[in-house]
Amino acid sequence: MLFLLAGALALLGQSSPFVRTAVAPHYPPIAVSARVCGEVLVLVKIDERGDVTLASTKSGPAMLLTATESAAKLWKFEPSTDREREVQLSFKYVLLAEVEYTDFEVKFFPPYQVAVEVHPAKPYVSDGTQAKSGRWPRSR
């Protein structure tokens, strides 16, 4: 019982690393086209200067992993006298209703969450009425 109390007090004394710079990932266009969305969890290791030394994805859709890891590596944290710290970052990719032109919004939720919301552009569909001047070559 005393061991649990000492462990809880030690955790209370530790503060979470403060974020100085948070970078949102780009929503990969191929993932938007494929209608892939979801949450990607990334474990980052932070050195005493506050730089991310390693970012490894823990879960999430495969099409979103590379963009997420690349963004996570660019995060900066407050320097610390601690040796190496670890933090789990959460990146949520959300697809909204289609609109005329692609529109996106990034939301940061302290301390370690980012949401990338995209309104994908409606696909161009032609009924052929505008292409009257061009003709397909006839097969003989």
Backbone as a chain_set.jsonl record, in Angstrom:
{"seq": "MLFLLAGALALLGQSSPFVRTAVAPHYPPIAVSARVCGEVLVLVKIDERGDVTLASTKSGPAMLLTATESAAKLWKFEPSTDREREVQLSFKYVLLAEVEYTDFEVKFFPPYQVAVEVHPAKPYVSDGTQAKSGRWPRSR", "coords": {"N": [[0.829, -1.192, 0.0], [1.911, 1.243, 0.804], [3.845, 1.448, -1.147], [2.293, 1.872, -3.468], [1.213, 4.385, -2.85], [3.544, 5.941, -2.774], [4.333, 5.709, -5.423], [2.195, 7.01, -6.709], [2.507, 9.609, -5.712], [4.969, 10.225, -6.84], [4.294, 10.278, -9.528], [2.563, 12.459, -9.525], [4.353, 14.474, -9.063], [5.738, 14.584, -11.415], [5.656, 16.404, -14.361], [3.836, 16.772, -17.396], [5.433, 17.028, -20.558], [5.659, 20.282, -21.885], [4.249, 21.605, -24.8], [5.913, 23.33, -27.311], [5.95, 23.793, -30.062], [3.585, 22.629, -32.256], [2.886, 20.536, -34.927], [0.764, 20.051, -37.608], [-0.266, 17.272, -39.571], [-0.259, 16.795, -43.175], [-3.151, 15.948, -44.906], [-3.099, 13.109, -46.68], [-3.631, 13.211, -50.161], [-4.36, 10.879, -51.573], [-5.477, 9.344, -49.579], [-7.692, 10.896, -48.943], [-9.128, 10.695, -51.346], [-9.64, 7.976, -51.283], [-11.32, 7.915, -49.193], [-10.39, 7.491, -46.59], [-10.249, 7.638, -43.153], [-9.703, 8.388, -39.654], [-8.048, 7.678, -36.486], [-4.692, 8.236, -35.586], [-2.183, 7.058, -33.556], [0.789, 8.131, -32.089], [3.885, 7.456, -30.685], [6.242, 9.457, -29.218], [9.665, 10.15, -28.618], [11.455, 12.316, -26.571], [14.191, 14.478, -26.323], [16.491, 16.068, -23.946], [16.671, 18.697, -24.834], [14.231, 19.183, -25.907], [13.603, 18.299, -28.394], [12.162, 16.041, -30.761], [13.248, 12.818, -30.932], [12.596, 10.362, -31.863], [9.875, 8.965, -33.56], [7.191, 6.85, -33.518], [4.587, 5.075, -34.968], [1.715, 3.797, -33.385], [-0.848, 2.886, -33.861], [-3.43, 2.946, -36.366], [-4.893, 3.908, -39.586], [-3.26, 2.58, -42.451], [-2.696, 4.235, -44.709], [-2.355, 6.713, -43.605], [-0.202, 6.794, -41.934], [2.556, 7.498, -42.625], [2.498, 10.295, -43.202], [1.661, 11.211, -40.734], [3.694, 10.404, -38.937], [5.807, 11.917, -39.986], [4.963, 14.554, -39.425], [4.839, 14.437, -36.624], [7.528, 14.219, -35.933], [8.401, 16.8, -36.177], [7.492, 18.235, -34.028], [8.055, 20.3, -31.141], [9.218, 20.527, -27.808], [9.242, 21.831, -24.419], [12.459, 22.366, -23.015], [14.179, 20.131, -20.732], [15.528, 18.888, -17.654], [15.379, 16.242, -17.349], [16.299, 13.025, -18.612], [15.439, 11.315, -21.137], [12.203, 11.652, -22.438], [8.849, 10.398, -22.916], [5.956, 10.697, -24.934], [2.606, 10.287, -25.902], [1.097, 11.084, -28.909], [-1.914, 12.158, -30.487], [-3.521, 11.993, -33.533], [-6.189, 12.967, -35.392], [-7.985, 12.226, -38.25], [-10.44, 13.574, -40.184], [-13.131, 13.275, -42.371], [-15.31, 15.407, -43.975], [-18.445, 16.676, -45.335], [-18.692, 16.73, -48.924], [-17.616, 19.479, -50.915], [-17.574, 22.295, -53.218], [-14.878, 23.128, -53.706], [-11.838, 21.841, -52.382], [-11.46, 22.064, -48.892], [-9.91, 22.646, -45.784], [-9.394, 22.225, -42.243], [-7.524, 22.732, -39.308], [-7.345, 21.63, -36.024], [-6.166, 22.109, -32.785], [-5.898, 20.342, -29.794], [-5.044, 20.771, -26.675], [-3.311, 18.588, -24.359], [-1.938, 17.025, -26.334], [-3.237, 16.484, -28.815], [-4.4, 16.505, -32.187], [-6.588, 17.508, -34.749], [-7.402, 16.976, -38.066], [-9.446, 18.23, -40.35], [-11.232, 17.688, -43.297], [-12.969, 18.948, -46.049], [-13.673, 17.339, -48.76], [-13.258, 17.974, -52.294], [-15.959, 17.924, -54.587], [-16.217, 15.29, -56.921], [-15.333, 15.727, -60.371], [-17.712, 15.412, -62.821], [-18.65, 14.574, -66.011], [-21.153, 14.95, -68.469], [-20.709, 14.816, -71.084], [-21.672, 16.815, -72.748], [-20.262, 19.175, -72.969], [-18.055, 18.67, -74.435], [-18.207, 18.908, -77.231], [-16.687, 19.901, -79.346], [-14.379, 18.374, -79.57], [-13.544, 15.24, -81.013], [-13.674, 11.737, -80.873], [-11.409, 9.54, -82.417], [-12.552, 7.549, -85.087], [-12.899, 4.054, -85.198], [-11.762, 1.793, -87.679]], "CA": [[0.0, 0.0, 0.0], [2.816, 2.38, 0.86], [4.492, 1.5, -2.452], [1.347, 2.51, -4.388], [1.12, 5.797, -2.499], [4.793, 6.576, -3.194], [4.277, 5.774, -6.884], [1.236, 8.05, -7.079], [3.121, 10.897, -5.417], [6.019, 10.455, -7.83], [3.618, 10.665, -10.77], [2.043, 13.819, -9.366], [5.476, 15.391, -9.132], [6.188, 14.681, -12.79], [4.74, 17.144, -15.215], [3.876, 16.408, -18.806], [6.21, 17.999, -21.335], [4.889, 21.373, -22.479], [4.46, 21.712, -26.245], [6.295, 24.655, -27.817], [5.529, 23.834, -31.456], [2.829, 21.461, -32.701], [2.78, 20.551, -36.383], [-0.316, 19.196, -38.113], [0.099, 16.569, -40.801], [-1.058, 17.004, -44.373], [-4.033, 14.802, -45.18], [-2.658, 12.623, -47.989], [-4.712, 13.248, -51.157], [-4.799, 9.525, -51.913], [-6.344, 8.904, -48.48], [-8.953, 11.621, -49.103], [-9.825, 10.065, -52.476], [-10.076, 6.64, -50.865], [-12.232, 8.124, -48.058], [-9.778, 6.912, -45.39], [-10.199, 8.545, -42.013], [-9.467, 7.666, -38.406], [-7.094, 8.218, -35.523], [-3.348, 7.651, -35.587], [-1.461, 7.299, -32.307], [2.239, 8.14, -32.304], [4.705, 7.591, -29.489], [7.456, 10.22, -29.527], [10.692, 10.267, -27.589], [11.891, 13.706, -26.523], [15.462, 14.631, -25.61], [16.502, 17.141, -22.932], [16.499, 19.997, -25.51], [12.826, 19.301, -26.321], [13.459, 17.82, -29.764], [11.697, 14.668, -30.935], [14.335, 12.003, -31.459], [12.018, 9.176, -32.485], [8.414, 8.928, -33.627], [6.747, 5.556, -34.042], [3.127, 4.939, -34.931], [1.227, 2.669, -32.601], [-2.053, 2.366, -34.502], [-4.066, 3.855, -37.304], [-4.985, 3.455, -40.976], [-1.958, 2.528, -43.11], [-2.503, 5.362, -45.631], [-2.134, 7.942, -42.852], [0.932, 6.638, -41.019], [3.77, 8.227, -43.016], [2.268, 11.735, -43.014], [1.546, 11.468, -39.3], [5.042, 10.299, -38.352], [6.603, 13.068, -40.444], [4.536, 15.726, -38.659], [5.194, 14.248, -35.213], [8.965, 14.453, -35.781], [8.634, 18.243, -36.189], [7.033, 18.85, -32.785], [9.088, 20.759, -30.201], [8.748, 20.584, -26.434], [10.083, 22.597, -23.491], [13.641, 21.639, -22.543], [14.037, 19.561, -19.402], [16.737, 18.257, -17.123], [15.178, 14.789, -17.459], [17.02, 12.453, -19.738], [14.555, 11.158, -22.286], [10.793, 11.549, -22.064], [7.974, 9.846, -23.952], [4.599, 11.227, -24.953], [1.784, 9.765, -26.99], [0.345, 12.098, -29.634], [-3.095, 11.645, -31.176], [-3.876, 12.739, -34.737], [-7.468, 12.494, -35.928], [-8.281, 12.626, -39.618], [-11.895, 13.577, -40.302], [-13.675, 13.673, -43.67], [-16.614, 16.055, -43.86], [-19.225, 16.659, -46.564], [-18.036, 17.242, -50.127], [-17.941, 20.853, -51.303], [-17.107, 22.624, -54.568], [-13.416, 23.114, -53.706], [-11.309, 21.254, -51.15], [-11.257, 22.98, -47.778], [-9.509, 21.889, -44.597], [-9.206, 22.967, -41.009], [-6.727, 22.024, -38.31], [-7.682, 21.99, -34.645], [-5.257, 21.572, -31.772], [-6.523, 20.134, -28.49], [-3.956, 20.524, -25.724], [-1.915, 18.865, -24.652], [-1.268, 16.27, -27.387], [-4.163, 16.009, -29.844], [-4.592, 17.323, -33.376], [-7.612, 17.018, -35.672], [-7.333, 17.529, -39.416], [-10.765, 18.037, -40.947], [-11.202, 18.012, -44.712], [-14.143, 18.912, -46.917], [-13.114, 17.033, -50.074], [-13.952, 18.55, -53.452], [-16.826, 17.001, -55.319], [-15.531, 14.83, -58.135], [-15.83, 16.284, -61.618], [-18.448, 14.439, -63.62], [-19.077, 15.175, -67.271], [-22.16, 14.196, -69.214], [-20.278, 14.834, -72.47], [-22.263, 17.901, -73.535], [-19.31, 20.269, -73.131], [-16.936, 18.218, -75.263], [-18.715, 18.766, -78.595], [-15.69, 20.264, -80.351], [-13.418, 17.286, -79.727], [-14.157, 13.972, -81.431], [-12.852, 10.553, -80.755], [-11.168, 8.942, -83.739], [-13.373, 6.361, -85.367], [-12.155, 2.838, -85.539], [-12.131, 1.322, -89.037]], "C": [[0.869, 1.249, 0.0], [3.528, 2.566, -0.486], [3.592, 2.197, -3.474], [1.239, 4.003, -4.118], [2.383, 6.546, -2.946], [4.82, 6.722, -4.71], [3.34, 6.868, -7.363], [1.815, 9.435, -6.818], [4.227, 11.227, -6.42], [5.408, 10.895, -9.153], [3.078, 12.084, -10.686], [3.155, 14.843, -9.48], [5.992, 15.574, -10.552], [5.169, 15.467, -13.598], [4.9, 16.67, -16.652], [4.676, 17.453, -19.562], [5.296, 19.026, -22.006], [5.252, 21.5, -23.956], [4.813, 23.151, -26.61], [5.821, 24.834, -29.256], [4.829, 22.53, -31.802], [2.626, 21.596, -34.206], [1.692, 19.569, -36.796], [0.144, 18.501, -39.386], [-0.765, 17.03, -41.977], [-1.902, 15.75, -44.565], [-3.647, 14.3, -46.566], [-3.818, 12.606, -48.992], [-5.237, 11.869, -51.53], [-5.742, 8.977, -50.837], [-7.694, 9.611, -48.547], [-9.772, 10.972, -50.21], [-10.384, 8.702, -52.102], [-11.033, 6.688, -49.675], [-11.718, 7.445, -46.785], [-9.728, 7.976, -44.307], [-9.936, 7.713, -40.761], [-8.434, 8.358, -37.545], [-5.774, 7.465, -35.625], [-2.677, 8.044, -34.276], [0.026, 7.144, -32.56], [2.931, 8.315, -30.961], [5.976, 8.324, -29.889], [8.386, 10.204, -28.32], [11.296, 11.654, -27.72], [13.203, 13.784, -25.747], [15.397, 15.828, -24.658], [16.364, 18.537, -23.546], [15.046, 20.239, -25.944], [12.576, 18.85, -27.747], [12.959, 16.376, -29.769], [12.825, 13.883, -31.588], [13.824, 10.764, -32.183], [10.505, 9.296, -32.456], [8.017, 7.598, -34.233], [5.239, 5.433, -33.882], [2.758, 3.669, -34.186], [-0.013, 2.042, -33.231], [-2.587, 3.41, -35.459], [-4.102, 3.278, -38.706], [-3.633, 3.592, -41.694], [-1.689, 3.73, -44.008], [-2.168, 6.669, -44.912], [-0.852, 7.926, -42.02], [2.147, 7.485, -41.379], [3.623, 9.725, -42.783], [2.236, 12.088, -41.533], [2.915, 11.416, -38.621], [5.905, 11.491, -38.735], [6.241, 14.324, -39.662], [4.965, 15.614, -37.201], [6.675, 14.525, -34.966], [9.304, 15.947, -35.719], [8.162, 18.95, -34.93], [8.243, 19.236, -31.93], [8.45, 20.899, -28.827], [9.696, 21.45, -25.608], [11.292, 21.752, -23.111], [13.422, 21.158, -21.101], [15.376, 18.98, -18.955], [16.597, 16.734, -17.124], [15.941, 14.287, -18.671], [16.108, 12.381, -20.955], [13.126, 10.972, -21.791], [10.007, 10.966, -23.225], [6.583, 10.431, -23.799], [3.87, 10.567, -26.112], [0.969, 10.9, -27.594], [-0.81, 11.428, -30.367], [-3.439, 12.566, -32.339], [-5.166, 12.145, -35.293], [-7.681, 13.09, -37.309], [-9.783, 12.465, -39.823], [-12.284, 14.043, -41.697], [-15.071, 14.22, -43.458], [-17.323, 15.997, -45.209], [-18.432, 17.242, -47.736], [-18.528, 18.646, -50.441], [-17.355, 21.107, -52.7], [-15.586, 22.551, -54.686], [-12.943, 22.567, -52.367], [-11.04, 22.337, -50.112], [-10.845, 22.142, -46.577], [-9.335, 22.823, -43.419], [-8.419, 22.093, -40.049], [-7.123, 22.545, -36.942], [-6.695, 21.318, -33.707], [-6.004, 21.495, -30.45], [-5.423, 19.79, -27.495], [-4.282, 19.356, -24.799], [-1.398, 18.193, -25.922], [-2.204, 15.742, -28.472], [-4.301, 17.028, -30.969], [-5.694, 16.676, -34.208], [-7.446, 17.744, -36.998], [-8.669, 17.197, -40.067], [-10.734, 18.517, -42.39], [-12.598, 17.904, -45.308], [-13.582, 18.591, -48.305], [-13.932, 17.686, -51.185], [-14.824, 17.482, -54.103], [-16.092, 16.553, -56.577], [-16.17, 15.456, -59.372], [-16.491, 15.171, -62.416], [-18.94, 15.155, -64.869], [-20.126, 14.291, -67.926], [-21.857, 14.214, -70.708], [-20.801, 15.984, -73.291], [-21.281, 19.032, -73.774], [-18.165, 19.89, -74.059], [-17.36, 18.04, -76.719], [-17.648, 19.038, -79.646], [-14.685, 19.135, -80.586], [-14.137, 15.999, -80.1], [-13.141, 12.845, -81.252], [-12.585, 10.009, -82.167], [-12.006, 7.68, -83.916], [-12.492, 5.176, -85.694], [-12.638, 2.328, -86.882], [-11.972, -0.152, -89.166]], "O": [[0.589, 2.204, -0.725], [3.782, 3.693, -0.912], [4.066, 3.019, -4.258], [1.178, 4.8, -5.054], [2.291, 7.669, -3.442], [5.278, 7.74, -5.229], [3.652, 7.578, -8.319], [1.628, 10.342, -7.629], [4.395, 12.385, -6.802], [5.939, 11.78, -9.823], [3.13, 12.829, -11.664], [2.927, 15.961, -9.944], [6.609, 16.592, -10.865], [3.967, 15.216, -13.519], [5.973, 16.225, -17.06], [4.606, 18.639, -19.242], [4.288, 18.671, -22.617], [6.43, 21.502, -24.313], [4.09, 24.081, -26.255], [5.344, 25.907, -29.625], [5.406, 21.452, -31.66], [2.237, 22.658, -34.694], [1.698, 18.407, -36.39], [0.869, 19.089, -40.189], [-1.852, 17.58, -41.794], [-1.416, 14.631, -44.403], [-3.855, 15.015, -47.546], [-4.875, 12.046, -48.702], [-6.432, 11.708, -51.777], [-6.682, 8.242, -51.138], [-8.725, 9.01, -48.246], [-10.966, 10.726, -50.041], [-11.466, 8.32, -52.546], [-11.502, 5.653, -49.202], [-12.495, 6.898, -46.003], [-9.224, 9.078, -44.523], [-9.946, 6.483, -40.809], [-8.003, 9.474, -37.834], [-5.739, 6.24, -35.733], [-2.613, 9.224, -33.933], [0.473, 6.166, -33.161], [2.597, 9.217, -30.193], [6.702, 7.884, -30.78], [7.951, 10.239, -27.17], [11.608, 12.114, -28.818], [13.32, 13.231, -24.654], [14.378, 16.514, -24.576], [15.976, 19.473, -22.846], [14.677, 21.358, -26.301], [11.466, 18.997, -28.26], [13.296, 15.591, -28.883], [13.299, 14.24, -32.667], [14.525, 10.186, -33.013], [9.925, 9.684, -31.443], [8.451, 7.254, -35.332], [4.69, 5.657, -32.803], [3.392, 2.624, -34.332], [-0.215, 0.83, -33.153], [-2.249, 4.591, -35.379], [-3.432, 2.286, -38.996], [-2.95, 4.606, -41.552], [-0.553, 4.202, -44.065], [-1.74, 7.631, -45.55], [-0.466, 8.954, -41.462], [2.715, 8.134, -40.501], [4.521, 10.358, -42.23], [2.727, 13.142, -41.129], [3.248, 12.29, -37.821], [6.648, 12.017, -37.906], [7.13, 15.083, -39.276], [5.408, 16.598, -36.609], [7.039, 15.017, -33.898], [10.383, 16.315, -35.254], [8.403, 20.147, -34.772], [9.296, 18.601, -31.982], [7.304, 21.327, -28.695], [10.806, 21.762, -26.039], [11.162, 20.545, -22.905], [12.6, 21.7, -20.362], [16.231, 18.633, -19.77], [17.579, 16.018, -16.925], [16.192, 15.025, -19.624], [16.038, 13.339, -21.725], [12.876, 10.228, -20.844], [10.441, 11.03, -24.375], [6.094, 10.634, -22.688], [4.451, 10.32, -27.169], [0.239, 11.595, -26.887], [-0.703, 10.284, -30.81], [-3.626, 13.769, -32.156], [-5.222, 10.961, -35.625], [-7.572, 14.3, -37.507], [-10.332, 11.375, -39.661], [-11.822, 15.087, -42.156], [-15.915, 13.574, -42.836], [-16.846, 15.334, -46.13], [-17.605, 18.136, -47.555], [-19.703, 18.963, -50.259], [-16.718, 20.23, -53.283], [-15.061, 21.984, -55.645], [-13.574, 22.803, -51.337], [-10.47, 23.384, -50.416], [-11.372, 21.048, -46.372], [-9.155, 24.031, -43.57], [-8.615, 20.879, -39.981], [-7.223, 23.754, -36.728], [-6.423, 20.123, -33.816], [-6.657, 22.452, -30.034], [-4.927, 18.663, -27.47], [-5.454, 19.155, -24.482], [-0.49, 18.735, -26.552], [-1.978, 14.651, -28.995], [-4.316, 18.238, -30.741], [-5.736, 15.454, -34.357], [-7.361, 18.971, -37.044], [-8.984, 16.031, -40.304], [-10.266, 19.619, -42.675], [-13.309, 16.919, -45.107], [-13.061, 19.487, -48.968], [-15.132, 17.92, -51.039], [-14.468, 16.304, -54.157], [-15.419, 17.355, -57.224], [-17.379, 15.684, -59.418], [-15.896, 14.12, -62.653], [-19.569, 16.211, -64.789], [-20.015, 13.065, -67.942], [-22.636, 13.699, -71.51], [-20.406, 16.125, -74.449], [-21.466, 19.795, -74.723], [-17.373, 20.758, -74.427], [-16.906, 17.103, -77.376], [-17.698, 18.463, -80.733], [-14.196, 18.97, -81.704], [-15.207, 15.701, -79.57], [-11.938, 13.006, -81.457], [-13.478, 10.03, -83.013], [-12.14, 6.864, -83.004], [-11.475, 5.296, -86.378], [-13.826, 2.43, -87.185], [-12.236, -0.711, -90.23]]}, "num_chains": 1, "name": "protein.A"}
